[in-house]
C-alpha positions as YAML, in Angstrom:
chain: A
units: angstrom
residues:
- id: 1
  name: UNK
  ca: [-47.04, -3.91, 19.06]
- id: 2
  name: UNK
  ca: [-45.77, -7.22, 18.22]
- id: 3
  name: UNK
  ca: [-42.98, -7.13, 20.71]
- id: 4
  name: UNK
  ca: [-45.94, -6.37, 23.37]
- id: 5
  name: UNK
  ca: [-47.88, -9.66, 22.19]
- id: 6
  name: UNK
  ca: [-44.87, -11.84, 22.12]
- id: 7
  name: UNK
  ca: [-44.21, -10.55, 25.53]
- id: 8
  name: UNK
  ca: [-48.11, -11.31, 26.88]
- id: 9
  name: UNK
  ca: [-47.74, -14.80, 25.39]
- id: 10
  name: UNK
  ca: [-44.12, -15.28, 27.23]
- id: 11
  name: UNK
  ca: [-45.95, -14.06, 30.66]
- id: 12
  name: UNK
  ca: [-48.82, -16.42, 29.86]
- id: 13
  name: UNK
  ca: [-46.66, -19.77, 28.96]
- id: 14
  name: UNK
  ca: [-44.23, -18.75, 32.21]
- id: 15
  name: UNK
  ca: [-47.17, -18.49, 34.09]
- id: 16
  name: UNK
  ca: [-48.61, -21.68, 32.87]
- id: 17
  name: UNK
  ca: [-45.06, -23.42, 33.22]
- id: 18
  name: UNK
  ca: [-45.48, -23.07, 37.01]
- id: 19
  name: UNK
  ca: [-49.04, -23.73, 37.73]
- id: 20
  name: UNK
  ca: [-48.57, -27.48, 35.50]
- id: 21
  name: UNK
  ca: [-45.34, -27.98, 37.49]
- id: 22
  name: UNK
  ca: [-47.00, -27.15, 41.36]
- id: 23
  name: UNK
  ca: [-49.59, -30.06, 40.01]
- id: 24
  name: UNK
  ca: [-47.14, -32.80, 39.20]
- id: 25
  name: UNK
  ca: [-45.54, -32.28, 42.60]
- id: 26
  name: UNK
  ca: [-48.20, -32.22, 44.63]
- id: 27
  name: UNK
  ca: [-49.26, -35.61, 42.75]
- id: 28
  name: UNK
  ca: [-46.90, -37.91, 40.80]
- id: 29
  name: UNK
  ca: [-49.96, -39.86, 38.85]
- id: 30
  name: UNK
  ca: [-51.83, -36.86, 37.83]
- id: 31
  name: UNK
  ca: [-53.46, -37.03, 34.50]
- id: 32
  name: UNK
  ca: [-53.03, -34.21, 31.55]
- id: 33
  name: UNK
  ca: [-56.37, -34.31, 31.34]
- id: 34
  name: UNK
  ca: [-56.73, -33.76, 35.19]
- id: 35
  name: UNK
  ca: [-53.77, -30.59, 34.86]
- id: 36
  name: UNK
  ca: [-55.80, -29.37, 32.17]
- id: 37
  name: UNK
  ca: [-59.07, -29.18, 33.90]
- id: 38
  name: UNK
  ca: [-57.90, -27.87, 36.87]
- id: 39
  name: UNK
  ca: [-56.09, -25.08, 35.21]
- id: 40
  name: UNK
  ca: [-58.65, -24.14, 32.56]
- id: 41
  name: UNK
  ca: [-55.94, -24.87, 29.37]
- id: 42
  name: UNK
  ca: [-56.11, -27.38, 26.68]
- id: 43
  name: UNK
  ca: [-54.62, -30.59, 26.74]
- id: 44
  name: UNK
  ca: [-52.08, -29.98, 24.07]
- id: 45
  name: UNK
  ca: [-50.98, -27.17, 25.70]
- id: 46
  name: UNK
  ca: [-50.45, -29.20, 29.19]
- id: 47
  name: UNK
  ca: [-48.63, -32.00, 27.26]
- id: 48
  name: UNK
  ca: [-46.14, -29.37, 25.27]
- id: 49
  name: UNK
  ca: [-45.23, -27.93, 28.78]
- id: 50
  name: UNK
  ca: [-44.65, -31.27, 30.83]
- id: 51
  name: UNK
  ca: [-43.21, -33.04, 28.12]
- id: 52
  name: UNK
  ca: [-41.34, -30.31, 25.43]
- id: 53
  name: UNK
  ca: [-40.50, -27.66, 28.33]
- id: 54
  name: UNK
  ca: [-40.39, -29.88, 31.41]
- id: 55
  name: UNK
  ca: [-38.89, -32.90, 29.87]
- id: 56
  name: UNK
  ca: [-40.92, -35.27, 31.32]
- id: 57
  name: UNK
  ca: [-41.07, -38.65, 29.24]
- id: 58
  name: UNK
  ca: [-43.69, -41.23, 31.00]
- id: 59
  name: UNK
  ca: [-46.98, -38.71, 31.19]
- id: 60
  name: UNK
  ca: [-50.39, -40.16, 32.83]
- id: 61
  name: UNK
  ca: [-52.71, -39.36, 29.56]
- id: 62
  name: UNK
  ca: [-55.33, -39.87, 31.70]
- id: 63
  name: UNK
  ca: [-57.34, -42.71, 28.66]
- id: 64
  name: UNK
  ca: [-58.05, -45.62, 31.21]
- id: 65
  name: UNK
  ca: [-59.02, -43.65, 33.91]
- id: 66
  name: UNK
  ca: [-62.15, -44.80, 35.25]
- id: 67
  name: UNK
  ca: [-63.22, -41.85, 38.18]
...
């Protein structure tokens, strides 16, 4: 059973992975806040991926937009 869960969560994160990386390409200055939205996940989820996983280092936190 816990194999099974750790397997769902794996799926889930891969899944995620692509979906946050699709948004950065289609636009460079994209917010996490904006990714996060859009994709119905938290914010600290969308930083861990683009900065932990896709090793991205300057990140639009999205603070001083004003949309």
């Amino acid at each position: 059973l816990k194999k099974l869960n750790i397997y769902l969560i794996y799926i889930y994160i891969c899944d995620n992975i692509e979906k946050v990386k699709e948004k950065v390409l289609e636009n460079l200055h994209i917010g996490i806040r904006e990714i996060a939205e859009d994709l119905n996940i938290s914010g600290v989820s969308t930083q861990f991926i683009l900065v932990i996983v896709l090793a991205m280092k300057n990140v639009n936190a999205g603070l001083n937009q004003t949309t």
